[in-house]
XYZ file of C-alpha atoms in Angstrom:
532
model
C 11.468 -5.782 -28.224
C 12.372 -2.584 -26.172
C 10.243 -2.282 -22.929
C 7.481 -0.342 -22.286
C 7.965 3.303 -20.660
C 6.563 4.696 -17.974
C 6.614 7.907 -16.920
C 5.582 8.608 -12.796
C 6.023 6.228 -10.127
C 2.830 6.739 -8.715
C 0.035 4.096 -7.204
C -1.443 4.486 -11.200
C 2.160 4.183 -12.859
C 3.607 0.983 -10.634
C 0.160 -0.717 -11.005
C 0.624 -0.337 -14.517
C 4.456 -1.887 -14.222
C 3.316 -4.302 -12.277
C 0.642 -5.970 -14.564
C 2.781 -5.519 -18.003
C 5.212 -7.562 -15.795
C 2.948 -10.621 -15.184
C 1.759 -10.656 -18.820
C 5.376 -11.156 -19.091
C 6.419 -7.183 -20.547
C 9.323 -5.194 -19.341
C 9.139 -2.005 -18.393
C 11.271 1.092 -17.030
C 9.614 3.661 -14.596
C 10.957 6.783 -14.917
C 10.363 8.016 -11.086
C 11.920 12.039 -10.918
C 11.946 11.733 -6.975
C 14.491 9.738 -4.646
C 11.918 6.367 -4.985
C 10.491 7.158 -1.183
C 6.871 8.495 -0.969
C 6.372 11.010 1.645
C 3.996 9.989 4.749
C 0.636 11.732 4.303
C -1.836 9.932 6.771
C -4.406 12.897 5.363
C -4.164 11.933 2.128
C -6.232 8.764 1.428
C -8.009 6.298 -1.377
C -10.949 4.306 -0.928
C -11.041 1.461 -3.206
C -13.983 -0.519 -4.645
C -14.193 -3.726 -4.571
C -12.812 -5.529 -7.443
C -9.869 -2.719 -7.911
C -8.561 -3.706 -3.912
C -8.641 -6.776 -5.247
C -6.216 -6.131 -8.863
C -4.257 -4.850 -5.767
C -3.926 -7.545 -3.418
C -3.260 -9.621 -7.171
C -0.589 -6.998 -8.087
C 0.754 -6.692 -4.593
C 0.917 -9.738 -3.420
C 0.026 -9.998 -0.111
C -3.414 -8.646 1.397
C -3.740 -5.585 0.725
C -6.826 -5.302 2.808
C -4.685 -5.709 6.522
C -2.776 -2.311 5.713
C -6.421 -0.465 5.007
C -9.782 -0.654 6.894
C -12.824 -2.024 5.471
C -15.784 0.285 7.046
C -18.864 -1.963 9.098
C -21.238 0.121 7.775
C -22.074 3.765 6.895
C -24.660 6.061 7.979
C -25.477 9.603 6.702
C -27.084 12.618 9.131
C -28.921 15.208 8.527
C -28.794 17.953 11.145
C -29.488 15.346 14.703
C -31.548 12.566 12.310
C -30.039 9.565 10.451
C -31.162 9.416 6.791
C -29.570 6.468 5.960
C -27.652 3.581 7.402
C -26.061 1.093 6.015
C -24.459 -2.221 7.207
C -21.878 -4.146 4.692
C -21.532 -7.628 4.411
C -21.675 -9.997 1.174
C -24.906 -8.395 -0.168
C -22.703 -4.951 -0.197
C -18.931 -5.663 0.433
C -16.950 -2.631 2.411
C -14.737 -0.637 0.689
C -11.420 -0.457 1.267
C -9.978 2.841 3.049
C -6.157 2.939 2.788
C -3.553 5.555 3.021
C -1.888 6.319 -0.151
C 1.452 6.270 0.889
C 0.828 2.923 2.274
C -0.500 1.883 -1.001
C 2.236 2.904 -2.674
C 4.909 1.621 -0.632
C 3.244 -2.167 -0.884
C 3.470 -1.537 -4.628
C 6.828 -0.962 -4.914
C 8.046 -3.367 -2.258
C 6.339 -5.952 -4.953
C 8.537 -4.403 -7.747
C 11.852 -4.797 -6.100
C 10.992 -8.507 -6.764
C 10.024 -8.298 -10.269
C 12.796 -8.605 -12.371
C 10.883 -7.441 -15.402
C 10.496 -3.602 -13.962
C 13.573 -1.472 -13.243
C 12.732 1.970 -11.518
C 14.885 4.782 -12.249
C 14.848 7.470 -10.147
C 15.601 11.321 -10.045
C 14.972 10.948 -13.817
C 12.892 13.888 -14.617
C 11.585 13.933 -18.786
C 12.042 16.744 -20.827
C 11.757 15.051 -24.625
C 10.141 12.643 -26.004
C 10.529 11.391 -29.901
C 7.911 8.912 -31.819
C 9.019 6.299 -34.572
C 7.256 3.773 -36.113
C 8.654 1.097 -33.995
C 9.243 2.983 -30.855
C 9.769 5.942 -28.357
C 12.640 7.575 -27.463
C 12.927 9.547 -23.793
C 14.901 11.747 -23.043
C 15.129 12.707 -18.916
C 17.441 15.635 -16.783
C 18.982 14.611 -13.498
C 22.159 13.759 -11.867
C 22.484 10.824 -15.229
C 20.368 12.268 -17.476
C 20.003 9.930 -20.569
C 17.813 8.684 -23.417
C 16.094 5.926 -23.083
C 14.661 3.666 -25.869
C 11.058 2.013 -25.672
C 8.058 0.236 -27.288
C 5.516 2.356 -25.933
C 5.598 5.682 -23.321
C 2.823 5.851 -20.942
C 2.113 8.916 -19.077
C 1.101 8.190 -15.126
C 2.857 11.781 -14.446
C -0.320 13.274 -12.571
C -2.344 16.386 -12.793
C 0.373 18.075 -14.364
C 1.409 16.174 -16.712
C 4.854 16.801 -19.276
C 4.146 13.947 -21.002
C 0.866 15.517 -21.882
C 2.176 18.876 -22.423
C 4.842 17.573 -24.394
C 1.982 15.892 -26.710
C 0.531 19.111 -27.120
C -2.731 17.643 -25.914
C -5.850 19.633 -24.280
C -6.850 19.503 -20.957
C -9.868 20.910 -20.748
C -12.187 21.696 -17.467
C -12.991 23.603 -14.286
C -10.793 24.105 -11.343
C -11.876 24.129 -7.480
C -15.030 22.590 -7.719
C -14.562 21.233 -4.240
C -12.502 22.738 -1.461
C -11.831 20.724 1.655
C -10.165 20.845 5.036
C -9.048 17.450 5.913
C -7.310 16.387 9.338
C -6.008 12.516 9.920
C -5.953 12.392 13.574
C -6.087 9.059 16.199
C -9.745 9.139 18.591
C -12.217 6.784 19.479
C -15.827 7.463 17.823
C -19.688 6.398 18.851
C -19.547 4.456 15.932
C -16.322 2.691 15.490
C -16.015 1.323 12.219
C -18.598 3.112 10.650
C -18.187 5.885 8.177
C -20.020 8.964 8.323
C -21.461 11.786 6.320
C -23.350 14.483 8.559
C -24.932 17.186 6.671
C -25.807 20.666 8.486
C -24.532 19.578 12.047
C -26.272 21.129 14.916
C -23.280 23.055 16.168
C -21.359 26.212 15.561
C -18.633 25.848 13.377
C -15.631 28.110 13.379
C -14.700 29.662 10.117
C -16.017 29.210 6.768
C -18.070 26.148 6.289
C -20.571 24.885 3.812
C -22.128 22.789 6.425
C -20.495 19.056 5.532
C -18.557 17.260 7.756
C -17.134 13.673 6.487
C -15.734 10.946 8.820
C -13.877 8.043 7.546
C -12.196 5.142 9.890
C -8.692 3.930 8.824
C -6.652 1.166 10.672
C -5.304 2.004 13.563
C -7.942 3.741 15.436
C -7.502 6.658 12.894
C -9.920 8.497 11.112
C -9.654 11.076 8.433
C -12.025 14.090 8.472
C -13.055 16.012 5.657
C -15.125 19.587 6.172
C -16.633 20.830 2.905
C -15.136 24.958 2.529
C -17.564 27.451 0.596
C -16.624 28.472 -2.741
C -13.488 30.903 -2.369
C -10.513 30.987 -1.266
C -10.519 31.328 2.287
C -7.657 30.712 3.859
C -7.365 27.495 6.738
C -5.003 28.348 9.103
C -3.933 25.252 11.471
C -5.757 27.212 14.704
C -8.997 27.505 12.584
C -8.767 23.548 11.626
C -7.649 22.701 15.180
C -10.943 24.250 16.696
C -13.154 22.939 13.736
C -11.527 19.138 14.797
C -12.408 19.991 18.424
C -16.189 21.117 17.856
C -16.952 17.977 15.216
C -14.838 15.683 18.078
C -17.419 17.405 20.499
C -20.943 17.383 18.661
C -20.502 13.864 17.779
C -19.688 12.739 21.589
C -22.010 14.501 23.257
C -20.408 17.756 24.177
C -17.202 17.062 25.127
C -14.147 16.675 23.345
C -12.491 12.925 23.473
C -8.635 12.694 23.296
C -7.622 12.473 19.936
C -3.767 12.784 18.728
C -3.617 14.907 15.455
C -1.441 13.358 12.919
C -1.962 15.234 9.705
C -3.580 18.066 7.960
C -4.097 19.813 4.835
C -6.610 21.517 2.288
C -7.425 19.622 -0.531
C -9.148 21.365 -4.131
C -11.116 19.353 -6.332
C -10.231 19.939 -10.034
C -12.832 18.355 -13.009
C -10.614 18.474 -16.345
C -10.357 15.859 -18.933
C -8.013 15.286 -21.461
C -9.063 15.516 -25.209
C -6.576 12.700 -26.062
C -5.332 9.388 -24.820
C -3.538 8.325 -27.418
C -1.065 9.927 -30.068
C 1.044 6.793 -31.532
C 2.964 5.077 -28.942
C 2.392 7.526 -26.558
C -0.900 6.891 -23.639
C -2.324 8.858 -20.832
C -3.555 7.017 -17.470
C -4.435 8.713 -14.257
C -4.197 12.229 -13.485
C -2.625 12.408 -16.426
C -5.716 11.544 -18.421
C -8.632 12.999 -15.769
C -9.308 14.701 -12.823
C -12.269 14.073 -10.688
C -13.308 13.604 -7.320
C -15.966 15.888 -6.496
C -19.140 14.345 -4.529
C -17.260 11.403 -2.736
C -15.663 10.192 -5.893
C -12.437 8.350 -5.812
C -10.178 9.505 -9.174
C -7.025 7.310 -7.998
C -9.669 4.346 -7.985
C -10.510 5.180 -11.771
C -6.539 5.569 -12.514
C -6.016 2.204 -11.678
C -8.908 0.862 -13.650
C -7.043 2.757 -16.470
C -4.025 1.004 -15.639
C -5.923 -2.555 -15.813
C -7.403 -1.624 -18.827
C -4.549 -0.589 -21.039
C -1.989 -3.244 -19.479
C -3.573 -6.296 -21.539
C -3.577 -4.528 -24.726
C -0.248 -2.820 -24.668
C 0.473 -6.578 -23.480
C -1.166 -8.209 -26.636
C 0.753 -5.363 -28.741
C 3.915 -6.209 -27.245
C 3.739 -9.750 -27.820
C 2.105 -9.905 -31.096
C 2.369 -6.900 -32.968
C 0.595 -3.436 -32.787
C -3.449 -3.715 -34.034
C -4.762 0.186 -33.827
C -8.147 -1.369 -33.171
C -7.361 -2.923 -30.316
C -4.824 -0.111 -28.621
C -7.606 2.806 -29.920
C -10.391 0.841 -27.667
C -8.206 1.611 -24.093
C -9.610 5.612 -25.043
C -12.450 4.699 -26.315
C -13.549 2.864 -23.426
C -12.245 4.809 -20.465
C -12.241 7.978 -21.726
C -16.041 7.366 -22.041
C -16.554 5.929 -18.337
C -14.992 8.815 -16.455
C -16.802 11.663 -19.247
C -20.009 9.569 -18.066
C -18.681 10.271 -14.356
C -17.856 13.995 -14.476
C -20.890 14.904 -16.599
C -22.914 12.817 -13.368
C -21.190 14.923 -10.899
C -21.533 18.001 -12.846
C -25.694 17.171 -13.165
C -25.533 16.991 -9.224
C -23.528 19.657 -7.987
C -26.325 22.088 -8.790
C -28.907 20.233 -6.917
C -26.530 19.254 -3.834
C -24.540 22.489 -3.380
C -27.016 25.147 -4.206
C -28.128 26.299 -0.734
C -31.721 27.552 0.422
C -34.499 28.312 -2.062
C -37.409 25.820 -3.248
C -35.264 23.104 -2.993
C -34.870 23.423 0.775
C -38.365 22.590 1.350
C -39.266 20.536 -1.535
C -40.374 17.229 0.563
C -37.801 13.971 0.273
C -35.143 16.415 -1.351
C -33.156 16.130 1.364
C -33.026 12.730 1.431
C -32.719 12.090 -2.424
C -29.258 14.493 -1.467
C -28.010 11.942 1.149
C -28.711 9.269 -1.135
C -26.734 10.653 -4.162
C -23.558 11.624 -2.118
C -23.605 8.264 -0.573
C -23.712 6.609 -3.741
C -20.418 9.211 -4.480
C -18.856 8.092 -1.679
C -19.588 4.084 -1.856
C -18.949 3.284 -5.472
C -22.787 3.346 -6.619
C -24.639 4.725 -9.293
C -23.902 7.367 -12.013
C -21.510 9.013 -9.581
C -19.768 5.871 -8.393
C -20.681 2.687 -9.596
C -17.633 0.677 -12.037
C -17.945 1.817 -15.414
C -19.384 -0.918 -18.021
C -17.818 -0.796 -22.011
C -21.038 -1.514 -23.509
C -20.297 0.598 -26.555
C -16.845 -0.456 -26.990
C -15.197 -0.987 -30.473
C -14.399 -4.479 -28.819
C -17.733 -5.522 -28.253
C -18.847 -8.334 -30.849
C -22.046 -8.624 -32.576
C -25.078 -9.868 -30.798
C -25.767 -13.403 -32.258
C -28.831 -15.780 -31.930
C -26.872 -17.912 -29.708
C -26.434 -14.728 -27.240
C -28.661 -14.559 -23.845
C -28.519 -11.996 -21.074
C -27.414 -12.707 -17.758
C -27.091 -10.764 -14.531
C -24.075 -8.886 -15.683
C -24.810 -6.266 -19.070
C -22.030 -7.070 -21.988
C -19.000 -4.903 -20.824
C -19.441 -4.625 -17.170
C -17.432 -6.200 -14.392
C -17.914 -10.035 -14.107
C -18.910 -11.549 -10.421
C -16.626 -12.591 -8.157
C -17.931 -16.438 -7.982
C -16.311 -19.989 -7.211
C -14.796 -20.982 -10.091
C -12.866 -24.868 -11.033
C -9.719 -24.045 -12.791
C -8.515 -26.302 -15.597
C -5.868 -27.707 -12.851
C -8.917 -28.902 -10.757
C -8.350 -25.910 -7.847
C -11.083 -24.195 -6.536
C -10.315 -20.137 -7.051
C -12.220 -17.222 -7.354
C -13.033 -16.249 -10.501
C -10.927 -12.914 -10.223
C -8.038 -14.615 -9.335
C -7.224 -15.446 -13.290
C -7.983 -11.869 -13.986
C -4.752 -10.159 -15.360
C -2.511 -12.842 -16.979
C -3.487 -12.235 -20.426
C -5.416 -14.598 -20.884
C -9.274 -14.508 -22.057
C -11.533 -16.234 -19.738
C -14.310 -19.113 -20.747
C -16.849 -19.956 -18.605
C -19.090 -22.546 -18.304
C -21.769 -22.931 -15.919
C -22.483 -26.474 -15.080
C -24.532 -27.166 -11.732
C -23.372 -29.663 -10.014
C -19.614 -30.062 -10.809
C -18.326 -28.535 -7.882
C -19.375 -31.830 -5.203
C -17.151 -33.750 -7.784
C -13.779 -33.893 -8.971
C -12.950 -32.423 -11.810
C -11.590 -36.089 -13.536
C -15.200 -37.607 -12.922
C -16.854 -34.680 -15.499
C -13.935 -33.403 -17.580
C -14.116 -35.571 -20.319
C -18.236 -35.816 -20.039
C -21.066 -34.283 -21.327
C -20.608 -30.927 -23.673
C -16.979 -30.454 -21.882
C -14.816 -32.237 -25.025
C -16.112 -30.266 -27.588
C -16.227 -26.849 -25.335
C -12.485 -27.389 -24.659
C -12.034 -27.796 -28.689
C -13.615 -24.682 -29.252
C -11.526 -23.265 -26.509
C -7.999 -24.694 -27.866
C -8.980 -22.729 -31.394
C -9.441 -19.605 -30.476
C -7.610 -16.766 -31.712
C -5.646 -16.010 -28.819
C -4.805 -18.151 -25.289
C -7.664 -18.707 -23.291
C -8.035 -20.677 -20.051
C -11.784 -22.611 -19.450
C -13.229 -22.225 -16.136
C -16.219 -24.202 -14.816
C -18.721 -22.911 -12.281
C -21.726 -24.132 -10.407
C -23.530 -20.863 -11.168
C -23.749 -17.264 -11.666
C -26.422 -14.441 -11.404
C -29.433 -14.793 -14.086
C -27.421 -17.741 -16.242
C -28.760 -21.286 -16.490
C -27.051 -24.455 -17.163
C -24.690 -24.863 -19.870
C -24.090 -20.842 -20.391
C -20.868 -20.097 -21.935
C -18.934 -16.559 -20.440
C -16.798 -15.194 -22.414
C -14.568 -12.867 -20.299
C -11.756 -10.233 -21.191
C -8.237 -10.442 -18.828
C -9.300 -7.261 -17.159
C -12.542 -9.027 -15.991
C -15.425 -7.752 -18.315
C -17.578 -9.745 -20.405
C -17.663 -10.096 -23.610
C -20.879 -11.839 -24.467
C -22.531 -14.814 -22.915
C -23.950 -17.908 -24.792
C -26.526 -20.521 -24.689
C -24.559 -23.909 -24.872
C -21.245 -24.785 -27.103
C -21.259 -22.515 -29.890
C -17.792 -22.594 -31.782
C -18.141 -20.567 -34.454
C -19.894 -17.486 -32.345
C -17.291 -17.769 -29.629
C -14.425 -17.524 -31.911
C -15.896 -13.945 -33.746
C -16.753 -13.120 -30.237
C -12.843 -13.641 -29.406
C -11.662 -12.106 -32.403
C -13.992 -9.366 -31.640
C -12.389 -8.685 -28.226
C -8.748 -8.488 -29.754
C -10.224 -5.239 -31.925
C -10.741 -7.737 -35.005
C -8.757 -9.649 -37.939
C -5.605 -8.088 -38.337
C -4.150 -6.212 -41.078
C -1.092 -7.206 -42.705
C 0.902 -3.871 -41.981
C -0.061 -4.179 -38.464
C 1.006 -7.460 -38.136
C 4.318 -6.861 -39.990
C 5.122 -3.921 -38.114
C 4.849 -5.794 -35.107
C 7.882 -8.242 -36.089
C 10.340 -5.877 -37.494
């Protein structure tokens, strides 16, 4: 079968490349620059939890020593602390990285794959739609057509395979303006990031009163001042003083040496694309969305896309298109990042709108602080990973099914898990090869070897059940897991989100439940046109 196309050679398009390629699909990456990313030390990602982690799997090496995880985070109002926080395994750090330096670790892992070939200075202008594939065509110095099972559009805000799909993109523009510096200085709080509302000094220029500080490695931090509504213009003696005062106010009065390594205005755009799917043809990314007001990290949701669509499109390569199951990756995400803008649309309002009741409406203020930090650490409406509750995918309740910590179609937890070698792994660590994910819970199995209880107990007939599934599945066995007693039965998709959970060995339910996740029986055209 022809490999999969991808258009943009982004963080969003080799992620994508990357986890088609352990599932065992090739795929070409259409990349219209030279293949180097320029150095932006400005320009930034913080990454949630579990999505640093489909990194580091993706990557390959630890993604985490080329960022900074943040010791804690505090938020200031005028000269008071509203809120302070202190990370550790009750709330693990994000992950503040550069996105060049993203980028770069992603395609130093491609040049090993031998499943993705990058193509560079390959810019598309045409794309054609068959039954059983795509055909590109790009301009540049070998401008060709290239032939491929699916096209996937990781092109960014602006998009030609979108346009070229004739696809809406509907929404506002400059909902957020910053001023953003990357420079090198040492901080009363090293480690610690920092949101300071209405500083008690004089700022020069335009402000709205929002000053961000966030520590990267290296002793560098990247600054973000909120602008007013407008379009004022930043000139680099305006942001030079502005990094002087904030350098000032938070030391006391005097400004520390710092060494100024980047600057730059960034605009905050909330549009939404009315389609994800025509055919053969996806959008993922900036492609698909824009957001990012209130803290909110849109590169952090393009990856999820990326994780989301790479099993199906993986399933459809190996086994045939099934509609169901590739209709699901808009479903799904198109519905978690909606939920996300029409959150940060909700708050604006209430965050942005200055003076009036709301200025002296008592614990207002500190409701604010609490909303933008949940922005700004992956929490709540505004920030928190999006669950698929109300996906096509998700099966029937049954009698057999209980409730456990996790809600059907939300990210499972990261906990020590026995894999059917007899290794001790973390659960996430067999996210992403296709496979779906059983697991039992069974206390007590992890102070013996796995030979002594393998073959005991409900494990034969679990592993039966397992083996006739619809689709390859590997069984994992842990000593527990939030809100699930003994003997509870996970079932858990390949991009790490759970299907349903059962009390004890229950064949017949876990097999619909399977079948379920794969978007149902198949038809016999589907299944056809996936062989010819």
């Amino acid at each position: 079968m022809d490999p999969v196309i991808i258009v943009g050679a982004g963080p969003v398009g080799l992620t994508l490349a990357l986890a088609l390629a352990r599932q065992e699909v090739p795929s070409v990456v259409l990349d219209e620059g030279p293949g180097k990313d320029e150095q932006r030390p400005a320009r930034t990602v913080v990454l949630r939890e579990d999505t640093a982690a489909l990194m580091e799997r993706l990557a390959g090496f630890p993604i985490a020593e080329a960022g900074f995880r943040w010791a804690g985070w505090r938020s200031m109002r005028r000269k008071q602390v509203m809120q302070q926080i202190t990370f550790g395994d009750d709330e693990p750090a994000p992950l503040h990285i550069a996105q060049h330096v993203l980028t770069a670790a992603l395609r130093n892992a491609i040049a090993g794959e031998r499943l993705v070939k990058v193509a560079v200075e390959n810019r598309l202008d045409s794309i054609e739609q068959e039954a059983t594939g795509v055909t590109a065509h790009t301009r540049g110095p070998k401008g060709t057509w290239w032939r491929g099972s699916y096209l996937i559009g990781c092109d960014g805000p602006r998009s030609t395979v979108r346009k070229l799909q004739d696809i809406r993109f509907a929404g506002r523009t400059a909902v957020e303006r910053h001023a953003v510096a990357a420079l090198r200085t040492e901080l009363p709080w090293p480690g610690e990031a920092l949101l300071h509302r209405m500083p008690p000094w004089r700022m020069s220029g335009p402000s709205a009163g929002e000053v961000t500080g966030r520590p990267l490695a290296d002793g560098v931090w990247r600054l973000d001042w909120l602008l007013p509504p407008g379009k004022d213009l930043v000139t680099p003696e305006l942001l030079v003083a502005r990094v002087r005062e904030t350098l000032a106010g938070w030391s006391g009065g005097s400004t520390p040496p710092y060494e100024l390594l980047d600057t730059g205005v960034h605009t905050v755009h909330h549009r939404l694309a009315r389609r994800w799917r025509v055919g053969r043809v996806f959008l993922a990314g900036d492609a698909a969305h824009l957001l990012g007001a209130l803290g909110a990290q849109g590169l952090d949701e393009g990856l999820r896309d990326a994780d989301n669509l790479a099993w199906k499109l993986a399933l459809a390569w190996h086994h045939g298109p099934h509609d169901a199951l590739l209709d699901s990756y808009q479903v799904e995400r198109r519905a978690v990042v909606a939920a996300r803008l029409r959150a940060a649309d909700q708050s604006l309002p209430l965050l942005r709108a200055g003076g009036g009741l709301r200025s002296v409406v008592p614990g207002s203020a500190r409701g604010h602080d609490a909303l933008l930090t949940d922005g700004h650490l992956g929490r709540g409406p505004l920030g928190a990973p999006g669950a698929y509750a109300d996906s096509p995918l998700t099966p029937p309740r049954t009698e057999s099914a209980i409730d456990v910590a996790t809600e059907v179609g939300a990210p499972v937890v990261d906990v020590r898990v026995t894999a059917e070698d007899g290794s001790f792994v973390r659960l996430r660590d067999r996210l992403g090869r296709g496979a779906l994910l059983v697991l039992l819970i069974a206390p007590g199995t992890g102070v013996w070897e796995r030979k002594h209880w393998v073959t005991a107990g409900i494990m034969p007939r679990l592993a039966a059940a397992v083996t006739a599934l619809p689709h390859p599945a590997e069984l994992l066995v842990a000593e527990a897991y939030p809100g699930a007693a003994a003997h509870t039965v996970l079932l858990i998709r390949p991009d790490g989100h759970l299907v349903t959970a059962l009390s004890g060995v229950r064949p017949a339910d876990l097999y619909e439940a399977a079948e379920a996740t794969l978007g149902g029986p198949r038809a016999t055209t589907e299944a056809t046109a996936g062989t010819s």
